[in-house]
Tab-separated table of C-alpha atoms in Angstrom:
chain	number	residue	atom	x	y	z
A	46	UNK	CA	18.502	-1.493	23.774
A	47	UNK	CA	18.830	-5.268	23.387
A	48	UNK	CA	17.407	-7.054	20.351
A	49	UNK	CA	14.725	-8.586	22.576
A	50	UNK	CA	13.772	-5.213	24.043
A	51	UNK	CA	13.682	-3.642	20.589
A	52	UNK	CA	11.449	-6.449	19.330
A	53	UNK	CA	9.075	-6.050	22.285
A	54	UNK	CA	8.985	-2.286	21.748
A	55	UNK	CA	8.132	-2.821	18.079
A	56	UNK	CA	5.331	-5.258	18.970
A	57	UNK	CA	3.920	-2.834	21.543
A	58	UNK	CA	3.982	0.032	19.044
A	59	UNK	CA	2.277	-2.124	16.448
A	60	UNK	CA	-0.490	-3.033	18.904
A	61	UNK	CA	-1.006	0.614	19.882
A	62	UNK	CA	-1.210	1.505	16.214
A	63	UNK	CA	-3.742	-1.234	15.467
A	64	UNK	CA	-5.997	0.023	18.260
A	65	UNK	CA	-5.799	3.630	17.050
A	66	UNK	CA	-6.432	2.645	13.443
A	67	UNK	CA	-9.401	0.476	14.421
A	68	UNK	CA	-10.967	3.336	16.379
A	69	UNK	CA	-10.163	5.759	13.549
A	70	UNK	CA	-12.030	3.689	10.977
A	71	UNK	CA	-14.845	2.334	13.176
A	72	UNK	CA	-15.665	5.094	15.640
A	73	UNK	CA	-16.828	4.380	19.190
A	74	UNK	CA	-16.056	0.797	20.270
A	75	UNK	CA	-15.800	-1.143	23.511
A	76	UNK	CA	-12.590	-2.741	24.694
A	77	UNK	CA	-14.153	-6.151	24.054
A	78	UNK	CA	-14.983	-5.229	20.446
A	79	UNK	CA	-11.438	-4.029	19.831
A	80	UNK	CA	-9.930	-7.165	21.397
A	81	UNK	CA	-12.061	-9.413	19.212
A	82	UNK	CA	-11.396	-7.411	16.040
A	83	UNK	CA	-7.599	-7.251	16.276
A	84	UNK	CA	-6.936	-10.528	18.103
A	85	UNK	CA	-5.527	-9.290	21.427
A	86	UNK	CA	-6.585	-10.374	24.894
A	87	UNK	CA	-8.919	-8.120	26.921
A	88	UNK	CA	-6.123	-7.698	29.472
A	89	UNK	CA	-3.715	-6.457	26.795
A	90	UNK	CA	-6.321	-4.042	25.442
A	91	UNK	CA	-6.969	-2.678	28.934
A	92	UNK	CA	-3.251	-2.123	29.553
A	93	UNK	CA	-2.616	-0.377	26.222
A	94	UNK	CA	-5.752	1.780	26.296
A	95	UNK	CA	-4.961	2.923	29.836
A	96	UNK	CA	-1.805	4.620	28.545
A	97	UNK	CA	-3.615	6.052	25.542
A	98	UNK	CA	-6.307	7.425	27.855
A	99	UNK	CA	-3.681	8.931	30.156
A	100	UNK	CA	-2.242	10.872	27.200
A	101	UNK	CA	-5.758	11.911	26.097
A	102	UNK	CA	-5.243	10.347	22.668
A	103	UNK	CA	-8.468	8.416	23.189
A	104	UNK	CA	-11.417	9.133	25.442
A	105	UNK	CA	-14.163	7.197	27.199
A	106	UNK	CA	-17.624	8.028	25.893
A	107	UNK	CA	-19.866	6.418	28.510
A	108	UNK	CA	-21.924	3.249	28.618
A	109	UNK	CA	-22.748	1.235	25.526
A	110	UNK	CA	-24.362	-2.159	25.034
A	111	UNK	CA	-21.881	-5.026	24.787
A	112	UNK	CA	-22.133	-8.766	24.178
A	113	UNK	CA	-24.928	-10.636	25.960
A	114	UNK	CA	-26.519	-7.305	26.943
A	115	UNK	CA	-23.611	-6.460	29.243
A	116	UNK	CA	-22.838	-2.790	29.688
A	117	UNK	CA	-19.477	-1.635	28.327
A	118	UNK	CA	-17.672	1.679	28.279
A	119	UNK	CA	-17.117	3.084	24.812
A	120	UNK	CA	-13.743	4.315	23.587
A	121	UNK	CA	-13.220	6.895	20.873
A	122	UNK	CA	-10.193	8.416	19.155
A	123	UNK	CA	-9.960	12.067	20.142
A	124	UNK	CA	-9.927	13.339	16.537
A	125	UNK	CA	-11.058	16.858	17.414
A	126	UNK	CA	-8.167	17.391	19.792
A	127	UNK	CA	-5.423	17.160	17.158
A	128	UNK	CA	-4.685	19.012	13.932
A	129	UNK	CA	-2.176	18.454	11.124
A	130	UNK	CA	-0.742	20.639	8.385
A	131	UNK	CA	-0.739	19.448	4.774
A	132	UNK	CA	1.642	21.113	2.315
A	133	UNK	CA	1.438	20.610	-1.450
A	134	UNK	CA	4.319	21.441	-3.795
A	135	UNK	CA	3.223	21.466	-7.442
A	136	UNK	CA	5.860	23.347	-9.423
A	137	UNK	CA	4.211	26.783	-9.671
A	138	UNK	CA	1.621	26.129	-6.973
A	139	UNK	CA	2.233	25.734	-3.237
A	140	UNK	CA	-0.733	25.224	-0.912
A	141	UNK	CA	-0.751	24.940	2.875
A	142	UNK	CA	-3.825	23.443	4.530
A	143	UNK	CA	-4.816	22.934	8.160
A	144	UNK	CA	-6.886	19.818	8.885
A	145	UNK	CA	-8.314	17.841	11.765
A	146	UNK	CA	-7.578	14.118	12.083
A	147	UNK	CA	-10.583	13.247	9.914
A	148	UNK	CA	-9.090	15.520	7.237
A	149	UNK	CA	-11.818	18.130	7.494
A	150	UNK	CA	-10.194	21.253	6.124
A	151	UNK	CA	-9.976	24.135	8.585
A	152	UNK	CA	-8.058	26.564	6.367
A	153	UNK	CA	-6.239	26.632	3.030
A	154	UNK	CA	-3.600	29.130	1.936
A	155	UNK	CA	-2.226	29.519	-1.592
A	156	UNK	CA	1.243	31.048	-1.640
A	157	UNK	CA	2.067	33.447	-4.518
A	158	UNK	CA	2.694	31.726	-7.854
A	159	UNK	CA	6.157	30.181	-7.886
A	160	UNK	CA	8.708	30.762	-10.649
A	161	UNK	CA	12.301	29.619	-11.075
A	162	UNK	CA	13.424	32.990	-9.753
A	163	UNK	CA	11.511	32.952	-6.456
A	164	UNK	CA	11.839	29.364	-5.207
A	165	UNK	CA	14.157	30.453	-2.383
A	166	UNK	CA	11.661	33.109	-1.313
A	167	UNK	CA	8.850	30.544	-1.454
A	168	UNK	CA	10.788	28.214	0.856
A	169	UNK	CA	11.179	31.091	3.350
A	170	UNK	CA	7.449	31.809	3.122
A	171	UNK	CA	6.706	28.137	3.830
A	172	UNK	CA	8.868	28.241	6.970
A	173	UNK	CA	7.201	31.429	8.181
A	174	UNK	CA	3.640	30.316	7.402
A	175	UNK	CA	3.983	26.941	9.103
A	176	UNK	CA	5.699	28.441	12.158
A	177	UNK	CA	2.882	30.954	12.439
A	178	UNK	CA	0.219	28.233	12.189
A	179	UNK	CA	1.928	26.129	14.868
A	180	UNK	CA	2.328	29.150	17.173
A	181	UNK	CA	-1.364	29.989	16.763
A	182	UNK	CA	-2.711	26.437	17.142
A	183	UNK	CA	-1.382	24.205	19.921
A	184	UNK	CA	-3.440	21.290	18.552
A	185	UNK	CA	-1.056	20.817	15.588
A	186	UNK	CA	0.924	17.598	16.011
A	187	UNK	CA	2.506	16.970	12.590
A	188	UNK	CA	3.246	18.337	9.122
A	189	UNK	CA	2.833	16.277	5.955
A	190	UNK	CA	4.411	17.367	2.671
A	191	UNK	CA	3.558	16.167	-0.843
A	192	UNK	CA	6.323	16.810	-3.387
A	193	UNK	CA	6.634	16.146	-7.128
A	194	UNK	CA	8.180	12.875	-8.271
A	195	UNK	CA	10.454	11.186	-9.007
A	196	UNK	CA	11.263	11.773	-5.337
A	197	UNK	CA	14.392	10.078	-3.970
A	198	UNK	CA	13.142	9.130	-0.510
A	199	UNK	CA	16.532	8.416	1.050
A	200	UNK	CA	18.236	11.506	-0.380
A	201	UNK	CA	15.395	13.939	0.236
A	202	UNK	CA	15.171	15.655	-3.114
A	203	UNK	CA	13.334	15.290	-6.393
A	204	UNK	CA	15.407	13.829	-9.210
A	205	UNK	CA	13.488	15.752	-11.875
A	206	UNK	CA	10.830	18.447	-11.856
A	207	UNK	CA	9.886	18.983	-15.488
A	208	UNK	CA	9.015	22.575	-16.380
A	209	UNK	CA	10.650	23.894	-13.195
A	210	UNK	CA	14.047	22.351	-12.525
A	211	UNK	CA	14.833	24.796	-9.703
A	212	UNK	CA	12.945	22.597	-7.244
A	213	UNK	CA	15.663	19.945	-7.673
A	214	UNK	CA	18.068	21.951	-5.516
A	215	UNK	CA	15.697	21.844	-2.530
A	216	UNK	CA	16.459	18.988	-0.152
A	217	UNK	CA	13.148	18.604	1.632
A	218	UNK	CA	14.583	16.534	4.494
A	219	UNK	CA	17.411	18.960	5.246
A	220	UNK	CA	15.185	21.996	4.754
A	221	UNK	CA	12.171	20.959	6.816
A	222	UNK	CA	12.703	17.819	8.940
A	223	UNK	CA	13.889	19.768	12.006
A	224	UNK	CA	12.501	23.185	11.148
A	225	UNK	CA	9.481	22.988	13.458
A	226	UNK	CA	8.678	21.644	16.902
A	227	UNK	CA	6.452	18.898	15.450
A	228	UNK	CA	7.450	15.944	13.224
A	229	UNK	CA	7.565	16.447	9.438
A	230	UNK	CA	6.840	13.680	6.914
A	231	UNK	CA	7.562	13.955	3.176
A	232	UNK	CA	5.932	11.865	0.449
A	233	UNK	CA	5.761	11.909	-3.343
A	234	UNK	CA	2.580	13.752	-4.391
A	235	UNK	CA	0.755	10.936	-6.184
A	236	UNK	CA	1.461	8.503	-3.350
A	237	UNK	CA	0.151	11.108	-0.912
A	238	UNK	CA	-2.982	11.356	-3.039
A	239	UNK	CA	-3.323	7.572	-3.005
A	240	UNK	CA	-3.057	7.608	0.798
A	241	UNK	CA	-5.861	10.165	0.982
A	242	UNK	CA	-8.111	8.069	-1.247
A	243	UNK	CA	-7.304	4.944	0.782
A	244	UNK	CA	-7.797	6.623	4.158
A	245	UNK	CA	-10.991	8.558	3.474
A	246	UNK	CA	-12.909	6.420	0.979
A	247	UNK	CA	-13.775	2.986	2.450
A	248	UNK	CA	-14.851	1.721	-0.983
A	249	UNK	CA	-11.224	2.001	-2.152
A	250	UNK	CA	-9.601	0.252	0.808
A	251	UNK	CA	-9.985	-3.247	-0.628
A	252	UNK	CA	-7.716	-4.661	-3.328
A	253	UNK	CA	-5.226	-2.582	-5.276
A	254	UNK	CA	-5.644	1.186	-5.668
A	255	UNK	CA	-4.023	3.335	-8.350
A	256	UNK	CA	-4.284	7.101	-7.845
A	257	UNK	CA	-3.663	8.772	-11.206
A	258	UNK	CA	-2.581	12.358	-10.503
A	259	UNK	CA	-3.436	14.726	-13.353
A	260	UNK	CA	-1.942	18.063	-12.347
A	261	UNK	CA	1.000	20.225	-13.337
A	262	UNK	CA	2.756	16.890	-13.706
A	263	UNK	CA	1.349	13.419	-14.266
A	264	UNK	CA	1.909	10.991	-11.405
A	265	UNK	CA	0.827	7.637	-10.052
A	266	UNK	CA	0.557	6.211	-6.559
A	267	UNK	CA	-0.104	2.507	-6.002
A	268	UNK	CA	-1.399	0.966	-2.769
A	269	UNK	CA	-1.612	-2.826	-2.882
A	270	UNK	CA	-3.139	-4.675	0.078
A	271	UNK	CA	-2.575	-1.667	2.302
A	272	UNK	CA	1.074	-1.067	1.336
A	273	UNK	CA	2.478	1.723	-0.840
A	274	UNK	CA	4.655	0.583	-3.743
A	275	UNK	CA	7.978	2.464	-3.805
A	276	UNK	CA	10.584	0.567	-5.834
A	277	UNK	CA	14.306	0.527	-5.066
A	278	UNK	CA	14.840	4.292	-4.641
A	279	UNK	CA	11.263	5.435	-4.150
A	280	UNK	CA	10.888	6.396	-7.812
A	281	UNK	CA	8.582	3.604	-8.980
A	282	UNK	CA	5.270	4.292	-10.747
A	283	UNK	CA	6.475	7.421	-12.579
A	284	UNK	CA	3.731	7.113	-15.182
A	285	UNK	CA	4.316	10.690	-16.375
A	286	UNK	CA	7.619	9.616	-17.911
A	287	UNK	CA	6.299	6.544	-19.699
A	288	UNK	CA	6.700	7.191	-23.419
A	289	UNK	CA	3.454	7.153	-25.406
A	290	UNK	CA	5.253	8.262	-28.590
A	291	UNK	CA	8.895	7.202	-28.918
A	292	UNK	CA	9.398	9.774	-31.690
A	293	UNK	CA	7.391	12.468	-29.932
A	294	UNK	CA	8.059	15.646	-27.986
A	295	UNK	CA	11.351	15.855	-26.047
A	296	UNK	CA	10.925	15.795	-22.271
A	297	UNK	CA	13.108	17.339	-19.581
A	298	UNK	CA	13.814	13.816	-18.304
A	299	UNK	CA	15.752	12.958	-21.487
A	300	UNK	CA	13.057	10.701	-22.923
A	301	UNK	CA	10.805	11.461	-25.884
A	302	UNK	CA	7.028	11.435	-26.038
A	303	UNK	CA	6.494	11.262	-22.268
A	304	UNK	CA	2.854	11.151	-21.213
A	305	UNK	CA	2.995	14.418	-19.280
A	306	UNK	CA	4.134	16.253	-22.427
A	307	UNK	CA	0.602	15.717	-23.792
A	308	UNK	CA	-1.865	15.878	-20.909
A	309	UNK	CA	-0.408	17.697	-17.881
A	310	UNK	CA	-1.770	21.106	-16.905
A	311	UNK	CA	1.511	22.631	-18.127
A	312	UNK	CA	1.173	20.906	-21.503
A	313	UNK	CA	-2.462	21.990	-21.846
A	314	UNK	CA	-1.529	25.588	-21.055
A	315	UNK	CA	1.227	25.456	-23.667
A	316	UNK	CA	-1.259	24.192	-26.272
A	317	UNK	CA	-3.706	26.963	-25.355
A	318	UNK	CA	-1.000	29.613	-25.695
A	319	UNK	CA	-0.462	28.408	-29.269
A	320	UNK	CA	-4.232	28.627	-29.934
A	321	UNK	CA	-5.225	31.677	-27.845
A	322	UNK	CA	-8.610	31.964	-29.561
A	323	UNK	CA	-9.801	28.942	-27.516
A	324	UNK	CA	-9.301	30.676	-24.155
A	325	UNK	CA	-8.680	34.402	-24.700
A	326	UNK	CA	-6.249	35.833	-22.167
A	327	UNK	CA	-4.810	32.431	-21.279
A	328	UNK	CA	-1.268	33.813	-21.569
A	329	UNK	CA	-1.646	35.658	-18.265
A	330	UNK	CA	-3.349	32.792	-16.418
A	331	UNK	CA	-1.816	30.165	-14.170
A	332	UNK	CA	-1.777	26.592	-15.474
A	333	UNK	CA	-4.741	25.673	-13.265
A	334	UNK	CA	-6.741	28.737	-14.309
A	335	UNK	CA	-6.148	28.011	-18.003
A	336	UNK	CA	-7.331	24.413	-17.592
A	337	UNK	CA	-10.407	25.462	-15.625
A	338	UNK	CA	-11.311	27.988	-18.315
A	339	UNK	CA	-10.842	25.384	-21.059
A	340	UNK	CA	-13.068	22.844	-19.329
A	341	UNK	CA	-15.753	25.474	-18.708
A	342	UNK	CA	-15.856	26.326	-22.417
A	343	UNK	CA	-15.960	22.636	-23.344
A	344	UNK	CA	-18.839	22.109	-20.934
A	345	UNK	CA	-20.662	25.015	-22.586
A	346	UNK	CA	-20.348	23.297	-25.960
A	347	UNK	CA	-17.477	25.212	-27.546
A	348	UNK	CA	-16.211	22.999	-30.395
A	349	UNK	CA	-12.493	23.854	-30.235
A	350	UNK	CA	-12.430	23.526	-26.438
A	351	UNK	CA	-14.265	20.194	-26.619
A	352	UNK	CA	-11.852	18.822	-29.233
A	353	UNK	CA	-8.784	19.822	-27.205
A	354	UNK	CA	-10.254	18.375	-24.004
A	355	UNK	CA	-11.027	15.114	-25.824
A	356	UNK	CA	-7.461	14.947	-27.166
A	357	UNK	CA	-6.087	15.397	-23.643
A	358	UNK	CA	-8.475	12.734	-22.333
A	359	UNK	CA	-7.281	10.265	-24.984
A	360	UNK	CA	-3.710	10.607	-23.792
A	361	UNK	CA	-4.836	10.165	-20.197
A	362	UNK	CA	-6.562	7.015	-21.431
A	363	UNK	CA	-3.291	5.768	-22.952
A	364	UNK	CA	-1.726	6.231	-19.523
A	365	UNK	CA	-4.577	4.273	-17.923
A	366	UNK	CA	-3.936	1.419	-20.352
A	367	UNK	CA	-0.298	1.327	-19.208
A	368	UNK	CA	-1.390	1.391	-15.558
A	369	UNK	CA	-3.714	-1.566	-16.114
A	370	UNK	CA	-1.144	-3.600	-18.026
A	371	UNK	CA	1.670	-2.867	-15.571
A	372	UNK	CA	-0.145	-3.051	-12.226
A	373	UNK	CA	-3.578	-4.632	-12.776
A	374	UNK	CA	-5.249	-2.487	-10.086
A	375	UNK	CA	-8.755	-2.991	-8.765
A	376	UNK	CA	-9.403	0.767	-8.813
A	377	UNK	CA	-8.005	3.681	-10.812
A	378	UNK	CA	-8.921	7.099	-9.425
A	379	UNK	CA	-8.435	10.199	-11.589
A	380	UNK	CA	-7.621	13.291	-9.542
A	381	UNK	CA	-6.155	16.814	-9.344
A	382	UNK	CA	-6.523	19.745	-11.749
A	383	UNK	CA	-7.489	17.933	-14.939
A	384	UNK	CA	-10.090	15.742	-13.251
A	385	UNK	CA	-12.204	18.926	-13.182
A	386	UNK	CA	-13.041	18.113	-16.808
A	387	UNK	CA	-15.502	15.710	-15.225
A	388	UNK	CA	-17.689	13.098	-16.858
A	389	UNK	CA	-16.579	13.739	-20.479
A	390	UNK	CA	-12.981	13.087	-19.399
A	391	UNK	CA	-13.968	9.902	-17.589
A	392	UNK	CA	-16.052	8.663	-20.525
A	393	UNK	CA	-13.186	9.162	-23.006
A	394	UNK	CA	-10.646	7.484	-20.713
A	395	UNK	CA	-12.962	4.481	-20.321
A	396	UNK	CA	-13.499	4.339	-24.093
A	397	UNK	CA	-9.745	4.221	-24.750
A	398	UNK	CA	-9.282	1.557	-22.077
A	399	UNK	CA	-12.071	-0.596	-23.552
A	400	UNK	CA	-10.510	-0.253	-26.985
A	401	UNK	CA	-6.932	-1.061	-25.948
A	402	UNK	CA	-6.984	-3.586	-23.098
A	403	UNK	CA	-7.917	-7.240	-22.690
A	404	UNK	CA	-11.693	-7.303	-22.036
A	405	UNK	CA	-11.546	-9.498	-18.927
A	406	UNK	CA	-8.960	-7.198	-17.322
A	407	UNK	CA	-10.729	-3.999	-18.350
A	408	UNK	CA	-14.015	-5.320	-16.965
A	409	UNK	CA	-12.475	-5.914	-13.540
A	410	UNK	CA	-10.853	-2.458	-13.284
A	411	UNK	CA	-13.055	0.314	-11.911
A	412	UNK	CA	-12.115	3.819	-13.115
A	413	UNK	CA	-13.617	6.772	-11.262
A	414	UNK	CA	-13.116	10.469	-10.656
A	415	UNK	CA	-11.781	11.450	-7.255
A	416	UNK	CA	-14.487	12.298	-4.736
A	417	UNK	CA	-12.003	14.440	-2.831
A	418	UNK	CA	-11.620	18.150	-3.658
A	419	UNK	CA	-9.492	19.153	-6.641
A	420	UNK	CA	-6.785	20.011	-4.116
A	421	UNK	CA	-6.629	16.293	-3.269
A	422	UNK	CA	-2.839	16.427	-3.082
A	423	UNK	CA	-2.857	18.857	-0.157
A	424	UNK	CA	-5.423	16.537	1.434
A	425	UNK	CA	-2.985	13.740	0.647
A	426	UNK	CA	-0.195	15.615	2.400
A	427	UNK	CA	-2.415	15.806	5.480
A	428	UNK	CA	-3.146	12.084	5.075
A	429	UNK	CA	0.616	11.408	5.211
A	430	UNK	CA	0.780	13.180	8.578
A	431	UNK	CA	-2.352	11.441	9.882
A	432	UNK	CA	-1.116	8.003	8.769
A	433	UNK	CA	2.165	8.497	10.638
A	434	UNK	CA	0.273	9.733	13.704
A	435	UNK	CA	-1.792	6.537	13.727
A	436	UNK	CA	1.078	4.183	12.897
A	437	UNK	CA	3.741	5.631	15.229
A	438	UNK	CA	2.026	7.033	18.333
A	439	UNK	CA	5.201	6.861	20.421
A	440	UNK	CA	6.712	9.551	18.145
A	441	UNK	CA	4.126	11.962	19.520
A	442	UNK	CA	3.340	10.783	23.055
A	443	UNK	CA	4.919	9.009	26.016
A	444	UNK	CA	2.879	5.804	25.730
A	445	UNK	CA	5.622	3.166	26.054
């Protein structure tokens, strides 16, 4: 293909994507409304939508009122016709969800708890489960995967998975990119979570969004003016390995006093195992179960549980201070397992931020709890698939 042809193909794909994204976010629209909104001529819109209609990606919905009381035919993205799979890797937890294009969850499967010894078996189970889902549901068009960071996007594997180093040997691109008869897209978990927040919460689509993942690891995804921030190798924004105590606990990454050593689900579970009277039986629980039990006791007024939850929240607040000073986001969203601590967690994080940041900057940074489910990362994995579906329609259909 000549440079000119390649450029024209890129422009055409971009225009198709803009139409699909506009319909995705705005619902039923006329051709004239789309043309005005995205700055294309009515003739161009007619030509592009004809191909999208032919592939049944969009549909006509009947008459609607247009400008100057003219009758127009409405167009709508056929969201119910297509499904995606979202897959969340979180050290000991692997979840596989089936979603429609609006990210309504159709099903969610938790694989057996993962240990260092059964990672290979888990990978086989993932292959089998996804193949079964695709065989059973012809609507599935893509798979999105959310993996722990720091994820090396060009190499396909995670540089470090604290608390479970066995995941480092899995090359996600080699293992999954051609394993199924639909495209597979891999993203770092916190960035996937940020995509989900950005895609499904209109209030967070303006300005700069920081998704602060509080799960088995601590992660951060930044979306600034609609673009994800990656860094040189895709390992930027690794807030979990920012040191909050240079003489503190040793971390698997080689640093000392890393944030996730003090407030990740793994770290909380380790603290509970040393104080088993707070959550009796915690030794046999998963990390998520131990955290949920702790937060339930804190909510019920248990003093020891409340004190430990407040200590965890303070460290999360220290991380938020670093996020504000490094990235100056408009929004910080707290999500995943530890966000289940709820309003007391949010209040303590805000208190630490007020105490430790410049007032004018703190005042202009909104900190909220995620409105998505606690499995927001698996929703984020689905969002990765949906985003690629909207941005690269020619990967899925003959629309050129």
